[in-house]
Coordinates of C-alpha atoms and ligand atoms in Angstrom, one line a residue:
X1 CA 0.2 -0.1 0.1
X2 CA 1.6 3.4 -1.2
X3 CA 1.1 6.3 1.6
X4 CA -1.5 7.8 -1.2
X5 CA -3.6 4.6 -0.7
X6 CA -3.5 4.5 2.9
X7 CA -6.7 5.1 4.7
X8 CA -7.1 8.5 6.1
X9 CA -8.5 8.7 9.7
X10 CA -10.2 11.8 10.8
X11 CA -11.5 13.2 14.0
X12 CA -15.1 14.3 13.4
X13 CA -16.8 17.2 15.3
X14 CA -18.7 15.2 17.6
X15 CA -15.4 13.6 18.6
X16 CA -15.9 9.9 17.1
X17 CA -12.6 8.4 15.5
X18 CA -13.8 7.5 11.9
X19 CA -11.7 5.0 10.3
X20 CA -11.5 3.4 7.2
X21 CA -12.3 0.2 5.8
X22 CA -8.7 -1.1 5.8
X23 CA -7.7 0.4 9.0
X24 CA -11.0 -1.3 10.8
X25 CA -10.1 -4.7 9.5
X26 CA -6.6 -4.3 10.6
X27 CA -8.3 -3.6 14.1
X28 CA -10.1 -7.0 13.7
X29 CA -13.5 -5.2 13.8
X30 CA -16.4 -7.0 12.2
X31 CA -18.1 -4.7 9.8
X32 CA -21.7 -4.2 10.8
X33 CA -24.6 -4.8 8.5
X34 CA -27.1 -3.5 10.2
X35 CA -28.7 -0.2 8.5
X36 CA -29.2 1.3 12.4
X37 CA -25.4 1.3 12.8
X38 CA -23.5 1.5 9.6
X39 CA -19.8 1.1 9.5
X40 CA -17.7 3.9 10.0
X41 CA -16.3 5.4 6.9
X42 CA -13.2 7.6 6.3
X43 CA -13.8 10.7 4.8
X44 CA -11.7 11.7 2.0
X45 CA -10.7 15.0 3.6
X46 CA -9.0 18.1 2.0
X47 CA -5.5 17.3 3.2
X48 CA -6.0 13.2 1.6
X49 CA -3.4 12.7 -0.3
X50 CA -6.1 11.8 -2.9
X51 CA -6.5 15.5 -3.6
X52 CA -2.8 16.1 -4.2
X53 CA -3.2 13.1 -6.9
X54 CA -6.1 14.5 -8.5
X55 CA -4.5 17.8 -9.1
X56 CA -1.4 16.3 -10.2
X57 CA -3.6 14.1 -13.0
X58 CA -5.6 17.3 -14.5
X59 CA -2.0 19.4 -14.4
X60 CA -0.4 19.6 -17.9
X61 CA 3.3 19.3 -18.0
X62 CA 4.6 22.6 -18.0
X63 CA 1.5 24.6 -16.9
X64 CA 1.8 28.2 -17.1
X65 CA 1.2 29.8 -13.9
X66 CA -1.0 32.7 -13.9
X67 CA 0.0 35.0 -10.6
X68 CA -2.9 37.1 -9.4
X69 CA -3.4 39.6 -6.4
X70 CA -6.6 39.8 -4.8
X71 CA -7.2 42.3 -1.7
X72 CA -10.8 42.0 0.1
X73 CA -11.1 45.7 1.5
X74 CA -13.8 48.0 2.7
X75 CA -13.8 51.6 0.8
X76 CA -16.3 53.8 -1.0
X77 CA -17.5 52.9 -4.4
X78 CA -19.6 55.0 -7.0
X79 CA -22.7 52.6 -8.4
X80 CA -23.5 55.5 -10.8
X81 CA -24.7 58.4 -8.4
X82 CA -24.7 56.5 -5.4
X83 CA -21.9 56.1 -3.4
X84 CA -21.6 53.3 -0.8
X85 CA -19.1 52.1 1.6
X86 CA -18.8 48.4 1.2
X87 CA -16.3 45.5 1.0
X88 CA -14.8 44.6 -2.1
X89 CA -11.8 43.6 -4.1
X90 CA -10.9 47.2 -5.1
X91 CA -13.6 47.7 -7.7
X92 CA -17.2 46.5 -8.6
X93 CA -17.2 43.9 -10.0
X94 CA -13.5 42.9 -8.9
X95 CA -11.1 42.9 -11.9
X96 CA -12.0 40.1 -14.4
X97 CA -9.3 36.9 -13.9
X98 CA -9.1 35.1 -17.5
X99 CA -6.9 32.4 -18.1
X100 CA -6.7 29.3 -20.6
X101 CA -7.8 26.0 -19.6
X102 CA -5.0 23.9 -17.8
X103 CA -3.4 26.7 -16.7
X104 CA -2.8 27.3 -12.9
X105 CA -4.1 29.9 -11.2
X106 CA -2.1 31.3 -7.9
X107 CA -4.2 34.1 -6.4
X108 CA -3.2 35.6 -3.3
X109 CA -5.7 36.7 -1.2
X110 CA -5.0 39.5 1.5
X111 CA -7.8 39.9 3.9
X112 CA -8.0 43.2 4.9
X113 CA -11.5 43.1 6.0
X114 CA -12.5 43.0 10.0
X115 CA -14.1 39.8 9.4
X116 CA -12.2 36.4 8.6
X117 CA -12.9 35.5 4.7
X118 CA -12.7 32.7 1.9
X119 CA -12.9 32.9 -2.0
X120 CA -14.8 30.1 -3.4
X121 CA -14.5 29.3 -7.2
X122 CA -17.7 28.8 -8.7
X123 CA -18.4 26.3 -11.1
X124 CA -14.6 25.2 -11.2
X125 CA -13.8 21.2 -10.6
X126 CA -10.6 22.7 -8.8
X127 CA -9.0 20.3 -6.0
X128 CA -10.6 20.5 -2.6
X129 CA -8.4 22.3 -0.4
X130 CA -8.7 24.9 -2.7
X131 CA -12.4 25.2 -2.6
X132 CA -12.8 28.1 0.0
X133 CA -15.8 26.7 2.5
X134 CA -14.2 27.6 5.9
X135 CA -14.4 24.4 8.3
X136 CA -14.9 22.1 5.4
X137 CA -11.9 22.3 3.0
X138 CA -9.8 25.6 5.1
X139 CA -9.5 27.3 8.1
X140 CA -11.0 30.9 7.3
X141 CA -8.3 33.3 6.3
X142 CA -8.2 35.6 9.4
X143 CA -8.6 39.3 9.3
X144 CA -5.4 40.9 8.2
X145 CA -4.0 37.5 7.1
X146 CA -2.8 36.5 3.4
X147 CA -3.6 33.0 2.0
X148 CA -2.8 31.7 -1.6
X149 CA -5.0 29.6 -3.4
X150 CA -3.4 27.8 -6.5
X151 CA -4.8 25.1 -8.7
X152 CA -5.2 24.0 -12.1
X153 CA -8.3 25.1 -14.0
X154 CA -9.6 22.0 -15.7
X155 CA -12.4 23.6 -18.1
X156 CA -13.1 26.5 -20.1
X157 CA -16.2 28.5 -19.3
X158 CA -17.5 31.5 -17.4
X159 CA -17.0 31.2 -14.1
X160 CA -16.5 33.7 -11.0
X161 CA -15.4 33.9 -7.7
X162 CA -16.8 35.1 -4.3
X163 CA -16.2 34.7 -0.7
X164 CA -18.1 31.6 1.3
X165 CA -18.4 33.5 4.9
X166 CA -21.6 34.5 6.2
X167 CA -23.5 36.8 3.7
X168 CA -20.4 38.5 2.4
X169 CA -21.6 37.4 -1.2
X170 CA -24.2 40.3 -0.7
X171 CA -21.7 43.1 -0.7
X172 CA -19.3 43.6 -3.0
X173 CA -16.9 40.5 -3.2
X174 CA -17.1 38.8 -6.3
X175 CA -15.5 39.2 -9.9
X176 CA -15.7 37.0 -13.0
X177 CA -13.5 34.0 -14.2
X178 CA -13.1 33.0 -17.5
X179 CA -11.5 30.3 -18.8
X180 CA -10.7 30.3 -22.6
X181 CA -10.8 27.1 -24.7
X182 CA -8.4 27.1 -27.9
X183 CA -11.6 26.9 -30.0
X184 CA -13.1 29.9 -28.8
X185 CA -13.8 32.4 -31.1
X186 CA -15.4 30.4 -34.1
X187 CA -18.9 31.8 -34.0
X188 CA -18.5 35.4 -32.6
X189 CA -16.5 38.1 -32.8
X190 CA -16.5 40.0 -29.6
X191 CA -17.2 39.5 -26.0
X192 CA -19.1 41.1 -23.3
X193 CA -18.9 39.7 -19.6
X194 CA -21.8 40.9 -17.6
X195 CA -22.3 40.4 -13.7
X196 CA -25.6 41.1 -12.6
X197 CA -26.2 41.8 -8.7
X198 CA -29.1 42.8 -6.7
X199 CA -27.4 45.9 -4.1
X200 CA -28.6 47.4 -0.7
X201 CA -25.1 47.3 1.2
X202 CA -24.2 50.6 2.4
X203 CA -27.6 52.2 1.6
X204 CA -28.9 52.5 5.0
X205 CA -28.5 48.9 6.0
X206 CA -26.1 46.1 5.1
X207 CA -26.3 42.2 4.8
X208 CA -25.6 41.2 8.3
X209 CA -28.5 43.5 9.3
X210 CA -30.6 42.0 6.8
X211 CA -29.8 38.3 8.1
X212 CA -30.4 39.5 11.7
X213 CA -33.6 40.8 10.9
X214 CA -34.6 37.7 9.0
X215 CA -33.6 35.5 12.1
X216 CA -35.3 37.2 14.5
X217 CA -38.7 37.9 12.9
X218 CA -38.8 34.9 10.7
X219 CA -40.0 35.2 7.3
X220 CA -42.9 37.1 7.0
X221 CA -42.7 39.9 9.8
X222 CA -40.3 42.9 10.3
X223 CA -40.1 46.4 8.4
X224 CA -36.6 47.2 8.3
X225 CA -35.2 48.9 5.1
X226 CA -33.7 46.3 2.7
X227 CA -36.8 43.8 4.1
X228 CA -39.6 42.9 1.7
X229 CA -42.3 42.3 4.2
X230 CA -44.4 45.8 4.1
X231 CA -46.6 44.5 0.9
X232 CA -46.3 40.7 0.9
X233 CA -43.9 38.7 -0.4
X234 CA -42.9 39.3 -4.2
X235 CA -44.1 36.8 -6.5
X236 CA -43.4 35.3 -10.0
X237 CA -44.9 33.0 -12.1
X238 CA -41.7 32.1 -13.4
X239 CA -40.3 31.0 -10.3
X240 CA -43.6 29.1 -9.0
X241 CA -44.4 31.6 -6.3
X242 CA -42.3 33.7 -3.8
X243 CA -39.7 35.6 -5.7
X244 CA -37.4 36.3 -2.9
X245 CA -37.0 37.3 1.0
X246 CA -35.3 40.7 0.4
X247 CA -36.0 44.0 -1.3
X248 CA -33.2 45.7 -2.7
X249 CA -32.9 49.6 -3.8
X250 CA -30.8 49.1 -6.6
X251 CA -29.8 46.4 -9.2
X252 CA -26.4 46.3 -10.6
X253 CA -24.8 45.7 -14.1
X254 CA -21.0 45.5 -13.8
X255 CA -21.2 47.7 -10.8
X256 CA -23.9 50.5 -12.4
X257 CA -27.3 51.3 -11.6
X258 CA -29.7 51.1 -14.4
X259 CA -29.6 55.1 -14.3
X260 CA -25.9 55.0 -14.9
X261 CA -25.1 52.3 -16.8
X262 CA -21.7 51.3 -18.9
X263 CA -21.7 51.1 -22.3
X264 CA -20.1 48.9 -25.1
X265 CA -19.0 50.1 -28.3
X266 CA -20.7 47.5 -30.4
X267 CA -21.0 47.8 -34.4
X268 CA -23.9 46.7 -36.8
X269 CA -24.1 43.2 -37.8
X270 CA -20.8 42.4 -35.0
X271 CA -21.5 39.0 -33.2
X272 CA -21.1 39.5 -29.2
X273 CA -20.5 36.6 -27.2
X274 CA -22.5 37.6 -23.8
X275 CA -20.7 35.7 -20.8
X276 CA -23.8 36.7 -18.2
X277 CA -23.6 35.9 -14.6
X278 CA -25.9 36.4 -11.8
X279 CA -23.7 37.5 -8.3
X280 CA -27.2 38.4 -6.8
X281 CA -28.0 37.3 -3.3
X282 CA -31.9 36.9 -3.6
X283 CA -32.7 37.7 -7.1
X284 CA -33.6 35.8 -10.2
X285 CA -33.3 38.0 -13.2
X286 CA -34.6 37.7 -16.7
X287 CA -32.0 38.4 -19.1
X288 CA -32.6 39.6 -22.7
X289 CA -32.0 42.0 -25.4
X290 CA -35.2 43.0 -26.4
X291 CA -36.2 42.8 -29.9
X292 CA -32.9 40.8 -30.5
X293 CA -32.8 36.9 -30.6
X294 CA -30.1 35.3 -28.4
X295 CA -28.4 32.0 -29.1
X296 CA -27.9 30.2 -25.8
X297 CA -24.2 28.3 -26.3
X298 CA -23.3 27.5 -22.7
X299 CA -24.9 26.7 -19.4
X300 CA -22.7 27.5 -16.4
X301 CA -19.8 27.1 -18.6
X302 CA -20.9 24.0 -20.7
X303 CA -21.7 24.0 -24.0
X304 CA -25.3 23.3 -25.3
X305 CA -26.7 22.3 -28.2
X306 CA -28.8 25.0 -30.5
X307 CA -32.1 26.0 -28.4
X308 CA -33.5 27.7 -31.2
X309 CA -33.5 31.8 -30.5
X310 CA -34.2 32.8 -27.4
X311 CA -36.1 36.1 -26.3
X312 CA -35.4 35.8 -22.9
X313 CA -33.6 33.7 -20.7
X314 CA -34.7 32.9 -16.7
X315 CA -30.7 33.1 -14.8
X316 CA -30.8 32.5 -10.8
X317 CA -28.3 33.1 -8.5
X318 CA -24.9 31.7 -9.2
X319 CA -26.3 30.4 -12.5
X320 CA -24.4 31.6 -15.6
X321 CA -25.2 31.7 -19.6
X322 CA -23.2 32.6 -22.7
X323 CA -25.3 33.7 -25.6
X324 CA -24.3 35.0 -28.9
X325 CA -26.5 38.1 -30.5
X326 CA -25.6 40.1 -33.6
X327 CA -25.8 44.0 -33.1
X328 CA -28.9 45.6 -34.9
X329 CA -28.5 48.9 -36.9
X330 CA -29.5 50.8 -33.6
X331 CA -27.9 50.6 -30.2
X332 CA -29.4 47.9 -27.8
X333 CA -29.5 47.5 -24.0
X334 CA -28.5 44.2 -22.8
X335 CA -31.1 44.0 -19.7
X336 CA -31.9 41.9 -16.7
X337 CA -35.2 42.3 -15.2
X338 CA -35.3 41.3 -11.3
X339 CA -37.6 38.5 -11.3
X340 CA -41.2 39.0 -9.2
X341 CA -39.4 42.4 -8.1
X342 CA -39.4 45.7 -9.3
X343 CA -36.2 47.3 -11.1
X344 CA -33.7 46.4 -13.7
X345 CA -29.9 46.5 -14.5
X346 CA -28.4 47.1 -18.0
X347 CA -25.4 47.6 -20.0
X348 CA -26.0 49.7 -23.1
X349 CA -24.4 48.0 -26.6
X350 CA -24.1 51.1 -29.0
X351 CA -24.1 50.4 -32.8
X352 CA -21.6 52.7 -34.5
X353 CA -22.8 56.0 -34.3
X354 CA -26.4 55.1 -32.9
X355 CA -26.2 55.1 -29.3
X356 CA -28.6 53.0 -27.3
X357 CA -30.3 55.4 -24.8
X358 CA -30.5 54.9 -20.7
X359 CA -34.2 55.1 -20.4
X360 CA -35.3 51.7 -21.1
X361 CA -38.7 51.1 -19.2
X362 CA -40.7 50.0 -22.2
X363 CA -38.2 47.6 -23.5
X364 CA -38.2 46.2 -20.1
X365 CA -42.0 45.9 -20.3
X366 CA -41.6 44.2 -23.6
X367 CA -39.2 41.6 -22.0
X368 CA -41.8 40.5 -19.2
X369 CA -44.1 39.5 -22.1
X370 CA -41.1 37.4 -23.7
X371 CA -40.9 34.1 -23.8
X372 CA -38.6 32.6 -21.0
X373 CA -35.8 30.1 -22.0
X374 CA -35.5 28.0 -18.6
X375 CA -33.4 24.6 -17.9
X376 CA -35.9 23.0 -19.5
X377 CA -35.0 24.4 -23.0
X378 CA -31.2 23.3 -22.9
X379 CA -29.3 20.4 -23.8
X380 CA -25.8 19.4 -23.4
X381 CA -23.7 19.3 -26.1
X382 CA -22.3 15.5 -27.2
X383 CA -18.8 16.4 -26.0
X384 CA -20.0 17.3 -22.5
X385 CA -23.3 14.7 -22.5
X386 CA -22.5 12.4 -19.6
X387 CA -23.1 8.8 -20.9
X388 CA -26.3 7.5 -19.9
X389 CA -25.4 5.2 -16.9
X390 CA -27.7 4.0 -13.7
X391 CA -26.6 5.7 -10.4
X392 CA -24.5 3.7 -8.1
X393 CA -25.8 5.8 -5.2
X394 CA -29.0 8.5 -4.9
X395 CA -29.3 10.8 -2.4
X396 CA -32.6 12.8 -1.7
X397 CA -32.2 16.2 -0.5
X398 CA -35.4 17.5 1.2
X399 CA -35.6 21.5 1.0
X400 CA -37.7 22.5 4.0
X401 CA -40.0 25.9 4.6
X402 CA -38.0 27.5 7.4
X403 CA -38.9 27.6 10.9
X404 CA -40.0 30.5 12.8
X405 CA -36.5 31.8 13.2
X406 CA -35.5 31.9 9.3
X407 CA -34.0 28.2 9.8
X408 CA -33.9 26.6 6.3
X409 CA -32.8 23.1 6.4
X410 CA -31.8 20.0 4.2
X411 CA -33.0 16.6 5.5
X412 CA -34.5 18.5 8.3
X413 CA -30.6 19.0 9.8
X414 CA -29.0 22.3 10.3
X415 CA -25.5 22.1 8.5
X416 CA -22.8 20.2 10.3
X417 CA -19.7 20.1 8.1
X418 CA -18.8 16.9 10.0
X419 CA -22.1 15.4 8.5
X420 CA -22.9 14.5 4.5
X421 CA -24.0 12.3 2.0
X422 CA -21.9 9.7 1.3
X423 CA -20.2 8.8 -2.2
X424 CA -17.2 6.9 -3.7
X425 CA -15.0 7.8 -6.4
X426 CA -16.0 6.5 -9.6
X427 CA -19.6 6.0 -8.8
X428 CA -22.5 7.7 -10.5
X429 CA -24.2 9.6 -8.2
X430 CA -27.7 11.0 -8.4
X431 CA -28.9 13.7 -6.2
X432 CA -32.5 14.6 -5.8
X433 CA -33.4 18.1 -4.8
X434 CA -37.0 17.8 -3.3
X435 CA -38.4 21.4 -2.7
X436 CA -40.8 20.9 0.1
X437 CA -41.1 24.5 0.6
X438 CA -43.0 27.7 -1.1
X439 CA -39.7 29.2 -2.7
X440 CA -37.5 28.3 -5.1
X441 CA -33.8 27.6 -4.5
X442 CA -30.8 27.6 -6.9
X443 CA -28.9 24.5 -6.0
X444 CA -25.3 24.7 -6.2
X445 CA -22.7 21.6 -5.9
X446 CA -19.1 22.2 -5.6
X447 CA -16.4 20.8 -7.5
X448 CA -18.6 19.1 -9.8
X449 CA -20.9 20.0 -13.2
X450 CA -23.4 17.8 -13.2
X451 CA -26.2 17.0 -15.6
X452 CA -30.0 17.9 -14.7
X453 CA -32.4 14.8 -15.9
X454 CA -35.5 15.9 -17.6
X455 CA -38.1 15.3 -19.9
X456 CA -35.6 16.0 -22.7
X457 CA -32.7 13.9 -22.4
X458 CA -30.2 14.8 -22.5
X459 CA -30.4 17.9 -20.1
X460 CA -27.8 20.5 -19.7
X461 CA -24.7 20.4 -17.6
X462 CA -24.5 22.9 -14.7
X463 CA -23.4 23.1 -11.4
X464 CA -26.5 25.4 -10.0
X465 CA -30.1 24.7 -10.8
X466 CA -33.1 26.3 -9.9
X467 CA -35.5 23.8 -7.8
X468 CA -38.9 25.8 -8.0
X469 CA -41.8 25.2 -5.1
X470 CA -43.2 21.7 -4.5
X471 CA -40.8 20.3 -7.4
X472 CA -38.2 17.6 -7.5
X473 CA -35.1 18.1 -10.0
X474 CA -32.8 15.5 -10.4
X475 CA -29.3 15.6 -11.5
X476 CA -26.3 13.2 -12.2
X477 CA -22.8 13.6 -11.9
X478 CA -19.7 11.3 -11.9
X479 CA -17.8 11.5 -8.5
X480 CA -14.2 11.7 -10.0
X481 CA -13.0 14.5 -7.9
X482 CA -12.2 13.6 -4.1
X483 CA -12.6 15.6 -1.3
X484 CA -15.7 17.3 0.7
X485 CA -18.0 19.3 -1.4
X486 CA -20.6 21.5 -0.1
X487 CA -24.0 21.5 -1.9
X488 CA -26.2 24.6 -0.8
X489 CA -29.0 26.8 -1.9
X490 CA -27.3 29.8 -3.4
X491 CA -29.8 32.2 -1.9
X492 CA -27.2 33.5 0.4
X493 CA -29.6 34.4 3.0
X494 CA -30.9 30.8 2.8
X495 CA -27.7 29.2 2.6
X496 CA -26.2 31.2 6.0
X497 CA -29.5 30.0 7.5
X498 CA -28.2 27.2 6.8
X499 CA -29.5 25.2 3.7
X500 CA -26.3 23.6 2.8
X501 CA -25.1 19.9 3.3
X502 CA -21.7 17.8 2.6
X503 CA -21.2 15.4 -0.6
X504 CA -18.9 13.4 1.3
X505 CA -16.3 11.1 -0.5
X506 CA -15.5 8.3 1.7
X507 CA -13.1 5.4 1.1
Ligands
CU618 CU1 -32.6 28.7 -0.9

């Protein structure tokens, strides 16, 4: 047995020593077959040699290393006539990181915030000890400290990064992470990356105050600024019911409000690849270019087959789509309507000398009437389609309505990093997200890109999927990236309260 194959041991949070099968045999303990007390299983933790081995397997010889400095800091930002004091990586969004598939990202995080923080690299199948989940994959990076993340990026696509501590995600700590493929650029002329966000930090409240208020008053009470309970919950047919728990004074596209948007110098006939990212904490967006068809090419970074022209696409928190459109003779806005809420965000795309105007309320109304493509409209492209295979293991995740103290749970339990849903390497795993609540949940799995099962097989490859109220969504993935992987609701307030659990590799 090589050191890499030696079963790891770990002392879990409750103080039980969990031993691997090999170690159990070595101690002469009989395996117990009773379902009431299953045999102890050794978890593949972030320090397991299997993690380093998986990283070595995905790193090409002579891989280029790309160093980046990221300083999480407190400071003033201008959102377009709205000045806020917030937490960011120095600008909003943070500076884009762009590299090529197979390169190594070496990102030094300097934490100049008053709290611990981490960075999670959303959507990447990276090494587990660089996934940025405190108490699960690393200790949080203390205020005033530094930590260097280093990992190979195995897949091309549109990704992003954000902290995984508290509700820091609902401040300004996010940025796009674009991984290029050598084949990129064949069907478009230029790119436009847009990060959409819902914003309240520094406007008389902040995310910690909003969360404290939700926890104190439960779902349907409270009247603080930033809370949505004055006139009842916002509703959306597209989202199957409640559209959110929090009211936001602003919706942003690339860090700017709708009345002071950024613009892009397009030309008539130019094909633009949009890379659209929803960094919101409690808002799904309906995105589109009113009157101009979109051709969706990627879901959460992975290629799709043609789904026909789209008038609009639903984009939940954490989700991304890539879509190509052709600039018409006149300037147009790329719009993101806050689904079920009031307001939108936009980036103006000029068409040569024809400049897109800022006032786009009527265009937003047009988009509200558009036919909206959702997860059911997309199909994985053949090169990323997981071959049909019966699952080796199936785990149900029951998503329950919150109790009086806004405690969202999975399978009736609060989050415990020592607990989890066991999987073994090389298994085909099926997760069944069973939504027993009255609100939608964008469910995200770390370290993998699953395939959504649906009526129209094959479903799209994704890492975040909307699970509507009282519905069940099934996803399959291959357990090919060992470690302890968080799976959770990407509503920042649900996740923190604590709609999270662990897909836990065991030996
Ligand atoms: Cu949720």
